Coordinates of C-alpha atoms in Angstrom, one line a residue:
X1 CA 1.9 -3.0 -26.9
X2 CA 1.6 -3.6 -23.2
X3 CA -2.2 -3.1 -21.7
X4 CA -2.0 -0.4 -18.8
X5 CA -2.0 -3.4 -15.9
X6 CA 1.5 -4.6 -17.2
X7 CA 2.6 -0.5 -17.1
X8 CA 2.1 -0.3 -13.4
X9 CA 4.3 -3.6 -12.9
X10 CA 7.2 -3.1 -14.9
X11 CA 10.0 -3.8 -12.8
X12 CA 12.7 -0.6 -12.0
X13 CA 15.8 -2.4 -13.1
X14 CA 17.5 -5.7 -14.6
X15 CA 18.5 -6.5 -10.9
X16 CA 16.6 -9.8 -10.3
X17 CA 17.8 -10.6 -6.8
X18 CA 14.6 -8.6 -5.0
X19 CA 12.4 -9.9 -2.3
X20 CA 9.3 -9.0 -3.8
X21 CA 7.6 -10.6 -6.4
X22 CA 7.0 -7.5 -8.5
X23 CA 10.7 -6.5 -9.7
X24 CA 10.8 -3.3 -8.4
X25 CA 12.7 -1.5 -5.7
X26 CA 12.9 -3.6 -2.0
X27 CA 11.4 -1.6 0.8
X28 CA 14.6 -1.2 2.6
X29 CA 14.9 -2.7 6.0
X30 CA 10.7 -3.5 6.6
X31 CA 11.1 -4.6 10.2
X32 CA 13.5 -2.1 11.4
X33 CA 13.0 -0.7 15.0
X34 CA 11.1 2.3 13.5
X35 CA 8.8 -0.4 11.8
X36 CA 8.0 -1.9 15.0
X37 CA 7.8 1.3 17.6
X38 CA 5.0 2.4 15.3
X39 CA 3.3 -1.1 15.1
X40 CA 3.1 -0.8 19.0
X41 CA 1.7 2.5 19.2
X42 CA -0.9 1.9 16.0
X43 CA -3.8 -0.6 17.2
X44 CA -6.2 -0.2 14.5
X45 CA -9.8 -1.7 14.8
X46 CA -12.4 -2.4 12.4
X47 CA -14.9 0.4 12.8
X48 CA -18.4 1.3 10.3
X49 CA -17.3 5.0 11.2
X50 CA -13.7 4.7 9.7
X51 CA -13.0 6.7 6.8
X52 CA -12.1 3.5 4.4
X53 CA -15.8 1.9 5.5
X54 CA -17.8 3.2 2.9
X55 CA -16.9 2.2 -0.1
X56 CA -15.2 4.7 -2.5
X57 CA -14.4 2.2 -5.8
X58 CA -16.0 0.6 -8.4
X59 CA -14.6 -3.2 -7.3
X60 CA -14.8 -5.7 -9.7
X61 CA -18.1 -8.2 -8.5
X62 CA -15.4 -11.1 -8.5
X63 CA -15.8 -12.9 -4.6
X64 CA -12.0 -12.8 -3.5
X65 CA -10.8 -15.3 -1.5
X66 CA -7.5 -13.9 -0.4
X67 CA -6.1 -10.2 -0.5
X68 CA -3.9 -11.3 -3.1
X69 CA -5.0 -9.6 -6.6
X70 CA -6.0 -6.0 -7.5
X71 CA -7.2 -3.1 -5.2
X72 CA -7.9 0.7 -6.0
X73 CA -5.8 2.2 -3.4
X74 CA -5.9 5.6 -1.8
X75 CA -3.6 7.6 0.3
X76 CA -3.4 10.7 1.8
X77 CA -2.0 12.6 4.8
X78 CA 1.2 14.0 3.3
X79 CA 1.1 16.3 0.0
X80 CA 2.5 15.4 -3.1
X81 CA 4.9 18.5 -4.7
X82 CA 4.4 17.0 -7.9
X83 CA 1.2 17.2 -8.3
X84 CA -0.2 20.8 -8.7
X85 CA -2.4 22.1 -6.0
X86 CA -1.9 19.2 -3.9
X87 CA -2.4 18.9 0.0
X88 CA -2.3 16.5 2.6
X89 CA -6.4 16.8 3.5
X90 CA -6.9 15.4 -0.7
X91 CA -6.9 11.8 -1.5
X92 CA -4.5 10.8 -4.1
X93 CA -6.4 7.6 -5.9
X94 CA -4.5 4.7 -8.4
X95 CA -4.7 1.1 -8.8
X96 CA -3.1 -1.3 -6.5
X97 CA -2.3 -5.2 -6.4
X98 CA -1.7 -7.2 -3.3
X99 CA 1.0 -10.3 -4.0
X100 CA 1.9 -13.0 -0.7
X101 CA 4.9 -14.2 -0.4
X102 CA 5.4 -16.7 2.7
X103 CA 4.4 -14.4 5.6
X104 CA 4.8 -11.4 3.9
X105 CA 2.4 -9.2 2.1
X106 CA 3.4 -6.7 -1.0
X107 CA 1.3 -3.9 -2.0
X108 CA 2.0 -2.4 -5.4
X109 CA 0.0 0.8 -5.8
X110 CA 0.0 4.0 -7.9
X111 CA -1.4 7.2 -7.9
X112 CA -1.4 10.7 -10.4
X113 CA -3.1 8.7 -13.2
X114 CA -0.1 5.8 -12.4
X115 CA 3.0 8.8 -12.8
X116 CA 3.8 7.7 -9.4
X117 CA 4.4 4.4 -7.7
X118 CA 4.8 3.2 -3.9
X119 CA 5.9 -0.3 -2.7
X120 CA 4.6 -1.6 1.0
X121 CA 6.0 -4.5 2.3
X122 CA 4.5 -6.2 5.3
X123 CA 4.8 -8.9 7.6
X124 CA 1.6 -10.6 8.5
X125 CA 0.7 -10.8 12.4
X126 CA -2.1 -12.9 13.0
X127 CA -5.0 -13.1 10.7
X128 CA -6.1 -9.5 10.4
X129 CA -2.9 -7.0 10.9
X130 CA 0.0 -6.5 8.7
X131 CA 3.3 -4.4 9.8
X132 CA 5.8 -3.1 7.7
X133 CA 7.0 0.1 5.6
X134 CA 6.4 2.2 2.5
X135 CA 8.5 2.8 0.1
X136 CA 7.9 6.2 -2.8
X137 CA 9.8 3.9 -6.0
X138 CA 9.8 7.3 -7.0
X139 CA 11.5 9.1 -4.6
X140 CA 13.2 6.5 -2.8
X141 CA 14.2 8.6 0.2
X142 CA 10.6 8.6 1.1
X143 CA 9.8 5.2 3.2
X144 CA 8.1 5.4 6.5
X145 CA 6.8 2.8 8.6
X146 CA 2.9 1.6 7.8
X147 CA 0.1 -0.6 9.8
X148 CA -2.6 -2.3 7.9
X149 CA -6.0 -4.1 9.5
X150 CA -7.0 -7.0 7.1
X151 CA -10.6 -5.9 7.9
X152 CA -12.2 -8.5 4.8
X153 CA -11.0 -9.5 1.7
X154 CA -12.5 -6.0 0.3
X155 CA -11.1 -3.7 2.4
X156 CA -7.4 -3.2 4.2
X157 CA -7.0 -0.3 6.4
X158 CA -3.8 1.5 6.4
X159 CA -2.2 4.4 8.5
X160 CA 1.3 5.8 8.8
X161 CA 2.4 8.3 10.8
X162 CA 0.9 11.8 8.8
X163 CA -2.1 9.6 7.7
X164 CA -3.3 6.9 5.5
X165 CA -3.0 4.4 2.8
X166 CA -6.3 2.1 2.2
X167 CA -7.5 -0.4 -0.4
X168 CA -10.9 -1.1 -1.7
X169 CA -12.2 -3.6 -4.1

């Protein structure tokens, strides 16, 4: 019986020729000129007023010394028409894990009690920002592109055009 960790990562398909390190789906063309319009438009800066700055999870006490490893993630700013009564104002919470593969950055992450899945694949630019794009493994025709501020090792700040998609531990 496989523990509810190893449900999130099960990999989408036999097809082992992937980029990222998790088996699913490839975020489909992560530094494409979409990708890199919206990195130059979206500066974001480590601010105590930002919306991820308080801290909204449980974390695990362990002191991190990379991003790599689990997150609770969070996104909102677009709804989700699977999910009864959803909008794009409510956060949608799940479980996320951060793998690093030469200068890129994977973010696994799940939400609606792990019935849905996204994949982010990012490039790292300097120490503290990340650019790249999402992809819904669910509904593959769903990527757009997505920042993220490396603001610690507990908390990544993440927007995309209609809104957001942060981690916390």
């Amino acid at each position: 019986m496989k523990s509810e960790n190893a449900k999130l990562y099960l990999a989408s398909s036999n097809d082992t020729a992937r980029r990222n390190p998790f088996g699913v789906m490839d975020v489909p063309h992560p530094d494409d000129d979409d990708v890199m319009r919206f990195a130059r438009n979206t500066m974001p800066e480590e601010s105590a007023a930002d919306e991820n700055a308080e801290p909204w999870s449980a974390g695990d006490g362990y002191p991190h010394g990379s991003i790599e490893g689990r997150w609770s993630s969070r996104w909102k700013g677009a709804a989700d028409p699977t999910i009864p009564g959803d909008t794009p104002d409510k956060w949608k919470q799940g479980r996320g894990e951060a793998r690093i593969v030469g200068d890129r950055v994977y973010l696994l992450f799940d939400w609606d009690s792990g019935r849905r899945r996204g994949l982010i694949e990012a490039r790292r630019e300097g120490a503290h920002r990340l650019i790249g794009k999402y992809i819904n493994l669910n509904n593959p025709e769903i990527t757009v592109p997505w920042v993220g501020l490396v603001v610690n090792y507990r908390r990544i700040d993440g927007y995309f055009s209609q809104g957001r998609v942060d981690f916390r531990r």
